[in-house]
Structures are given as C-alpha cells and as structure tokens.
Tab-separated table of N, CA and C in Angstrom:
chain	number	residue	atom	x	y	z
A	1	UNK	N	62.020	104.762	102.032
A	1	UNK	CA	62.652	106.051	101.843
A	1	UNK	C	64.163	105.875	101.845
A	2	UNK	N	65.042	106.219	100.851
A	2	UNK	CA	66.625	106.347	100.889
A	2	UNK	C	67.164	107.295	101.783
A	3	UNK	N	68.001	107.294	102.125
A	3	UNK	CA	68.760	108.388	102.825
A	3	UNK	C	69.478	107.368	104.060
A	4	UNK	N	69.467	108.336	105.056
A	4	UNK	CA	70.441	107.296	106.298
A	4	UNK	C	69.538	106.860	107.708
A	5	UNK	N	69.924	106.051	108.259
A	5	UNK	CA	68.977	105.201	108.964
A	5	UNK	C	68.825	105.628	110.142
A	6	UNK	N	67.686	105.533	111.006
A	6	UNK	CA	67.454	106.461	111.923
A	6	UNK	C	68.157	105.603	113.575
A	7	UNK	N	68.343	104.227	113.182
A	7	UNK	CA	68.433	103.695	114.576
A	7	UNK	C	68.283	103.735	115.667
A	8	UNK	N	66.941	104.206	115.847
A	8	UNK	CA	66.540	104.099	116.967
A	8	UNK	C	66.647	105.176	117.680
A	9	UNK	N	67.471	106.554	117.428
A	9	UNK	CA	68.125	107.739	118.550
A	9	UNK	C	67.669	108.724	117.731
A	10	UNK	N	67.702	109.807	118.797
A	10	UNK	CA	67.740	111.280	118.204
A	10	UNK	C	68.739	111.798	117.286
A	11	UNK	N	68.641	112.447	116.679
A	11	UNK	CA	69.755	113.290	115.721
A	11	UNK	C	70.559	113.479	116.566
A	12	UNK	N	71.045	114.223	117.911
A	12	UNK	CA	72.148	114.358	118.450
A	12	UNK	C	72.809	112.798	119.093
A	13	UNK	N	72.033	112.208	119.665
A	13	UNK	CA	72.750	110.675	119.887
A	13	UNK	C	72.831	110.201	118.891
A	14	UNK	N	72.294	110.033	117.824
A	14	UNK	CA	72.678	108.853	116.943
A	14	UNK	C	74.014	109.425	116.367
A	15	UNK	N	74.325	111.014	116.313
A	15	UNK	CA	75.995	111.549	115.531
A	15	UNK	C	76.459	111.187	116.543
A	16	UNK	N	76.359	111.558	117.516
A	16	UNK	CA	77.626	110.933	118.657
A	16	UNK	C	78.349	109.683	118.782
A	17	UNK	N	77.285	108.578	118.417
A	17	UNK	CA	77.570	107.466	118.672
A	17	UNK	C	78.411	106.779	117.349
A	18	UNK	N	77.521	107.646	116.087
A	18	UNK	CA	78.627	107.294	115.025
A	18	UNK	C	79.564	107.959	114.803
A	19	UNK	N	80.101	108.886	115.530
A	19	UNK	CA	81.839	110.085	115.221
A	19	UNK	C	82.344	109.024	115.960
A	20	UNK	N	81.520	108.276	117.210
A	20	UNK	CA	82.402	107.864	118.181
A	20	UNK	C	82.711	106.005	117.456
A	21	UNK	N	81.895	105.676	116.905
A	21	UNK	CA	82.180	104.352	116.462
A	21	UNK	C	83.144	104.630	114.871
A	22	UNK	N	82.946	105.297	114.432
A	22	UNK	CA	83.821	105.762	113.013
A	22	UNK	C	85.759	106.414	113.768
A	23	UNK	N	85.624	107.207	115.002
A	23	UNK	CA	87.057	106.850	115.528
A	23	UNK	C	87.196	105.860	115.777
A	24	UNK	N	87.003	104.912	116.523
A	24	UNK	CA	87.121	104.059	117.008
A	24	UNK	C	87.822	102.772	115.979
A	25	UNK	N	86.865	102.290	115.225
A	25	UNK	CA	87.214	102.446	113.688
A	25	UNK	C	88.536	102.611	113.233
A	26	UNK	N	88.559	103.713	112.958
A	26	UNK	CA	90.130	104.025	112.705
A	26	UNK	C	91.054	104.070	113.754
A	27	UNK	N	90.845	104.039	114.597
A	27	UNK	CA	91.940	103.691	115.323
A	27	UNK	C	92.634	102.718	116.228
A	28	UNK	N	91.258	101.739	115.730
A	28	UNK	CA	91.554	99.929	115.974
A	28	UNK	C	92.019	99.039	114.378
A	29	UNK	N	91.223	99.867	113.363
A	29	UNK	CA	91.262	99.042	111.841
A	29	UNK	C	89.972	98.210	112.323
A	30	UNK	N	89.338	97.461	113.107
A	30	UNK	CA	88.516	96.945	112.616
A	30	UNK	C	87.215	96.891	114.048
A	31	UNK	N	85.986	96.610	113.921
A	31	UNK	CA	84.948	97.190	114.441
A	31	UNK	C	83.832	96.312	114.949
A	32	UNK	N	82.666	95.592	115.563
A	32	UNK	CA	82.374	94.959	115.959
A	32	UNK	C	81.072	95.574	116.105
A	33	UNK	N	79.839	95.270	115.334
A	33	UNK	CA	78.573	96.177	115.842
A	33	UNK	C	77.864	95.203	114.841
A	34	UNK	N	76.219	96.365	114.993
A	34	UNK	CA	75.243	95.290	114.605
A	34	UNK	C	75.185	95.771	112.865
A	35	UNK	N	74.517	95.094	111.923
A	35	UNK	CA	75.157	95.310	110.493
A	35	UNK	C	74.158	96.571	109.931
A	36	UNK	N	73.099	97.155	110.390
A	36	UNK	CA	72.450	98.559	110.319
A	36	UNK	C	73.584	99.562	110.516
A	37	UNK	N	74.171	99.724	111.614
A	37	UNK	CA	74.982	100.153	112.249
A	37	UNK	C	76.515	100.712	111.250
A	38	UNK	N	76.772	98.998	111.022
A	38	UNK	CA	78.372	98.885	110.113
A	38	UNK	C	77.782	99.559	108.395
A	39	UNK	N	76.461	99.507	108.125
A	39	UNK	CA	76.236	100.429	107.231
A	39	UNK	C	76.603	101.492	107.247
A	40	UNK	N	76.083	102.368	108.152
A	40	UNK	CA	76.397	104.061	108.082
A	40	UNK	C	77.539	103.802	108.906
A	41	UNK	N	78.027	102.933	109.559
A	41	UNK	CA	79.698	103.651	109.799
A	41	UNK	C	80.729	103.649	108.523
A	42	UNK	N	80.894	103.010	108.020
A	42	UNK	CA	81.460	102.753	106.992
A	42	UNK	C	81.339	103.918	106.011
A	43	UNK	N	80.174	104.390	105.108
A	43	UNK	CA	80.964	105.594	104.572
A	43	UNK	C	81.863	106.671	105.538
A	44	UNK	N	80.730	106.825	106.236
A	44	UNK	CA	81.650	108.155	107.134
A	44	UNK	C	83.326	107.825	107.229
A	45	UNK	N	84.081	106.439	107.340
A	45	UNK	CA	85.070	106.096	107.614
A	45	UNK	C	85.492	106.906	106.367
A	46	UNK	N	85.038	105.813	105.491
A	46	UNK	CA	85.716	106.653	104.125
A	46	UNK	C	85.729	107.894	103.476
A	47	UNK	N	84.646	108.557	104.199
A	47	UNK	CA	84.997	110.187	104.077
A	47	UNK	C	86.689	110.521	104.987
A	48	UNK	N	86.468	110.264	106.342
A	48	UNK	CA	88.208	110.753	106.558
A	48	UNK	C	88.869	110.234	106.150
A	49	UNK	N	88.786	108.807	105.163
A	49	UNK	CA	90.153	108.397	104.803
A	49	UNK	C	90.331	109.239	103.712
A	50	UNK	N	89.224	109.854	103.264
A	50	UNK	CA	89.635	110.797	101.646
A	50	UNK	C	90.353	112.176	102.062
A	51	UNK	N	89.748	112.299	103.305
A	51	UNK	CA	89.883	114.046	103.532
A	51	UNK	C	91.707	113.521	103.992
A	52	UNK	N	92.312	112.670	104.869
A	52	UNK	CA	93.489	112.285	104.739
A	52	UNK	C	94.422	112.086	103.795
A	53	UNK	N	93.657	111.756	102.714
A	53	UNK	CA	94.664	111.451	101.176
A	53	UNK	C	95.049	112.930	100.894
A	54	UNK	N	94.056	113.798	100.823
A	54	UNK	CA	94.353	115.269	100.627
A	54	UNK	C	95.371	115.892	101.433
A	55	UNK	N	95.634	115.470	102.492
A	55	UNK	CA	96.859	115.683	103.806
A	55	UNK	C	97.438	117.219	103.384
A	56	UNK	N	96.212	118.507	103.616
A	56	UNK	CA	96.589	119.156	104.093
A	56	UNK	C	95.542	120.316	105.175
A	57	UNK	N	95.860	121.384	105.855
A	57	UNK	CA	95.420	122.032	107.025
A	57	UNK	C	93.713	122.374	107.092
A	58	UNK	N	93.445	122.516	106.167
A	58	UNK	CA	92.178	122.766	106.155
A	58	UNK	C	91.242	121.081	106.351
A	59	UNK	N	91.848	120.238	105.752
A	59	UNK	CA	91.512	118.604	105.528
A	59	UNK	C	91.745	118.046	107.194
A	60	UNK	N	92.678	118.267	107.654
A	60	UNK	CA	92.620	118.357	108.964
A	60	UNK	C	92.401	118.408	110.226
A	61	UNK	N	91.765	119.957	109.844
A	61	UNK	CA	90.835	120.556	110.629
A	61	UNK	C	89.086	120.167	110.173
A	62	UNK	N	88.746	119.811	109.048
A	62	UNK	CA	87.861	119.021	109.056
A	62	UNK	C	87.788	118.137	109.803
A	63	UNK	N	88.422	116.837	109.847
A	63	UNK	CA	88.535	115.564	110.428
A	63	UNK	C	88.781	115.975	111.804
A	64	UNK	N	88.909	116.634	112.545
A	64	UNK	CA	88.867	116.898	113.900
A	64	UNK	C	88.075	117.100	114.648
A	65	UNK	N	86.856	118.155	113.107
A	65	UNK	CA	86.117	118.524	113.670
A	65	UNK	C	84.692	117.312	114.025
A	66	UNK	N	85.369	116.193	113.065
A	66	UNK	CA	83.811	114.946	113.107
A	66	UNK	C	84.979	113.606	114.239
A	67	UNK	N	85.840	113.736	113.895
A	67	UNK	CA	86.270	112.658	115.357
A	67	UNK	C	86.564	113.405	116.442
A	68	UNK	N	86.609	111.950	117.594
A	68	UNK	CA	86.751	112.628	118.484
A	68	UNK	C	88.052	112.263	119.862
A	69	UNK	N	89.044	112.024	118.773
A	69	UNK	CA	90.222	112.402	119.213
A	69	UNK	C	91.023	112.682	118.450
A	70	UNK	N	92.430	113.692	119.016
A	70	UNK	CA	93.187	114.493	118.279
A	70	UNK	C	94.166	113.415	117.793
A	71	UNK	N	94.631	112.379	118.752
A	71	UNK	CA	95.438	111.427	118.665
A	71	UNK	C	94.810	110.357	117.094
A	72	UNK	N	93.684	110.297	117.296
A	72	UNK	CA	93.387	109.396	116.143
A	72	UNK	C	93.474	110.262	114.456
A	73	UNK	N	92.912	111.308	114.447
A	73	UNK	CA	93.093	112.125	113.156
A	73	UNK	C	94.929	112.593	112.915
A	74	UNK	N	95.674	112.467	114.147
A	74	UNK	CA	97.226	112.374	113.853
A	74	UNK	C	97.271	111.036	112.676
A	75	UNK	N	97.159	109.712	113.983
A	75	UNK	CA	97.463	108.309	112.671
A	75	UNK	C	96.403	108.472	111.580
A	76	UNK	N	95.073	109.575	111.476
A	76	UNK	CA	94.720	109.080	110.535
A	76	UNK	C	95.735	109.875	109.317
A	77	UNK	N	95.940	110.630	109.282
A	77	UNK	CA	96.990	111.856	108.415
A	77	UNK	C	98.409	111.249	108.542
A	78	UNK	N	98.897	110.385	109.175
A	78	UNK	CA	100.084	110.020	109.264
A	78	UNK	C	100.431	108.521	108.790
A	79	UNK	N	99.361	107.677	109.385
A	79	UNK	CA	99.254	106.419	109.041
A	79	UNK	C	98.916	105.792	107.669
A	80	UNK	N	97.224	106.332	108.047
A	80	UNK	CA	96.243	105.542	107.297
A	80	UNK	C	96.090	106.266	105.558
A	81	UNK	N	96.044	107.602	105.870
A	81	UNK	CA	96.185	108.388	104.432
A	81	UNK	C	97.110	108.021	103.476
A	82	UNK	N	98.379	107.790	104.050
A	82	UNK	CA	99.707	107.214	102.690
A	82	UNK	C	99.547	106.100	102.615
A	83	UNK	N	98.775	105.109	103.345
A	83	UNK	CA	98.759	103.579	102.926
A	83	UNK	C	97.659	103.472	101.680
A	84	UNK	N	96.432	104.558	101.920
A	84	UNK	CA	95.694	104.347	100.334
A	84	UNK	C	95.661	105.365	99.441
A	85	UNK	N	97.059	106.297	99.247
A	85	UNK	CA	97.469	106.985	98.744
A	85	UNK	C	97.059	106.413	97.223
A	86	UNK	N	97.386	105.394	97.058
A	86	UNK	CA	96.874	104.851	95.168
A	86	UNK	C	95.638	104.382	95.138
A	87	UNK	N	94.770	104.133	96.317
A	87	UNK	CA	93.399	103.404	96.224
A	87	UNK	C	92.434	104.742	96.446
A	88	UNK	N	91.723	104.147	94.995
A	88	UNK	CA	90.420	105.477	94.866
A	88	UNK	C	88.968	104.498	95.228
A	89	UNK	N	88.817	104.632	96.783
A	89	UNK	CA	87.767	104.043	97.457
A	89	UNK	C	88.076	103.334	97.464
A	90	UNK	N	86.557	102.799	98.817
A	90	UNK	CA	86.488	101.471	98.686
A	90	UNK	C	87.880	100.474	100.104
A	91	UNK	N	87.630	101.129	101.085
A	91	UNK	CA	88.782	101.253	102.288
A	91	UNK	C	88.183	100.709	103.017
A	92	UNK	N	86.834	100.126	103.151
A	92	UNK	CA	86.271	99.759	104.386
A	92	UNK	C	85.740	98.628	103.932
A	93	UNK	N	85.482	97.346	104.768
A	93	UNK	CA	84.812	95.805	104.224
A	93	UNK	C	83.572	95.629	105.009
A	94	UNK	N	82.572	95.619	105.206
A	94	UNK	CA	81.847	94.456	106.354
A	94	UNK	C	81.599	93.192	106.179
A	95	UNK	N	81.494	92.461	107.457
A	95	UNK	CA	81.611	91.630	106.795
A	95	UNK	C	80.627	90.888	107.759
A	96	UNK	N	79.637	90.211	107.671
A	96	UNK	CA	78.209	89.523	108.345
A	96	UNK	C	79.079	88.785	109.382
A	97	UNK	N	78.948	88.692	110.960
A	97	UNK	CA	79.438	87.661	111.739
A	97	UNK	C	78.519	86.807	112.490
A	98	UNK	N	77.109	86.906	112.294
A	98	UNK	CA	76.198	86.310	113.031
A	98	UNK	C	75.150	86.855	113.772
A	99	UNK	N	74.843	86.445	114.860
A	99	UNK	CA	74.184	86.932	115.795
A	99	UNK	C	73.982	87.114	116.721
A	100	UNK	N	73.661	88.204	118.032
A	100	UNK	CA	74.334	88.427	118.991
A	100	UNK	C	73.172	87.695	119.845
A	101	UNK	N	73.818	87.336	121.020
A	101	UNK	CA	73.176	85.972	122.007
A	101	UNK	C	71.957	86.732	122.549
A	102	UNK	N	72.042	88.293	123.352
A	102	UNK	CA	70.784	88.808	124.058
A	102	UNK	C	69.486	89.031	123.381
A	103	UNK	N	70.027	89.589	122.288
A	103	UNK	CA	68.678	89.850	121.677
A	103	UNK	C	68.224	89.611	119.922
A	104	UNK	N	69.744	88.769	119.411
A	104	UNK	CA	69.244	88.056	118.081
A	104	UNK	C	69.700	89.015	117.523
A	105	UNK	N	70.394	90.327	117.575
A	105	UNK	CA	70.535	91.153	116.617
A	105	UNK	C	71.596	90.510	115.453
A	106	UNK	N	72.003	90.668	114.673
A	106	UNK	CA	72.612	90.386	113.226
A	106	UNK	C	73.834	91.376	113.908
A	107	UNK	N	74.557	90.774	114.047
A	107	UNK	CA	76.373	91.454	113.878
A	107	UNK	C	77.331	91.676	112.866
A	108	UNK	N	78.132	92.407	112.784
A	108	UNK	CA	78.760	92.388	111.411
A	108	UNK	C	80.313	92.901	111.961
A	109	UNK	N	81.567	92.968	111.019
A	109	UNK	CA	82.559	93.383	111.356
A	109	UNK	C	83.072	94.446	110.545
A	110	UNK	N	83.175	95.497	110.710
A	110	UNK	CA	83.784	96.483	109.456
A	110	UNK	C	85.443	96.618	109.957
A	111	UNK	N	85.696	96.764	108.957
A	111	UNK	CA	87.343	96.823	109.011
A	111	UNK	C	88.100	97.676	107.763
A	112	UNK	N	89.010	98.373	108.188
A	112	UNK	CA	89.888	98.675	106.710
A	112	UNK	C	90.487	97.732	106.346
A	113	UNK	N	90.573	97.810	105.610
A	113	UNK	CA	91.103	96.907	104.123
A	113	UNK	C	92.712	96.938	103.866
C-alpha cells in the first residue's frame, strides 16, 4: 500500500515524534535516525523549507503551527528560506550510515543540502 509509514506508533505519537525530529532537523541541518524514519522526515522538512521561501504571515503561522519551536521557525524564515531562495526542491539528502549496534536497525543521515 503507498502512502506514509506507520512505524510502529499511534497517529498521535508517530506526529509528535516527526514535528519533533523535522525541528530538530532544521535546526541542527543534519539528523541521525533509522532510514524508515529519514524517509518521512525529509519531505515534511521540505514542506517548511517551501512555506519559508514564501516568507510571509500566514506561511509563518503555518510553520509554527507543525514545529515545535518558535526559535527554530525564526532561523527557519530568516536563515534557511533565503539560502534556497533559487532552489526549486530537493533541500534535504539521506544518506545510508549503517547499522545501529542494539538492535541491527539500518541508520541513515538526513541533512540539508
């Protein structure tokens, strides 16, 4: 079945954990999880980096409303939006790093670009 991946959580934990790994995200540049995971974080990234290119009040107040700090949707509207001001997509990389020692999971690194 297509669509987005259930990982393991309920509909309310599994958004939490990705608003909270998609700030995080942006407000490190780059990310450390298992590569299911760096799948669905990764668009979501690139949804606020778009709603940022748009840099204005309503775009904003979107992005506030899916991260979850005020401080990070500042650099994202201040920082990260004018740096891919000419790039149409395509802001986020993963990139395979191996495998994690406890339980074999497959790791990956997402990062902006």
């Amino acid at each position: 079945m297509a669509g987005y991946r259930k990982l393991g959580k309920p509909t309310d934990a599994r958004m939490a954990m990705l608003r909270q790994q998609t700030t995080d995200l942006l407000n490190y540049g780059q990310l450390t999880t298992t590569v299911t995971r760096a799948k669905e974080i990764a668009p979501l990234a690139e949804k606020m980096i778009t709603l940022a290119k748009q840099n204005d009040l309503a775009a904003y107040r979107q992005a506030l409303s899916f991260l979850t700090k005020e401080e990070v949707a500042k650099k994202l509207f201040d920082q990260v939006g004018p740096k891919y001001a000419d790039r149409n997509g395509g802001y986020t990389r993963i990139v395979r790093s191996g495998f994690r020692k406890g339980d074999g999971a497959e790791t990956a690194i997402v990062e902006l670009i």
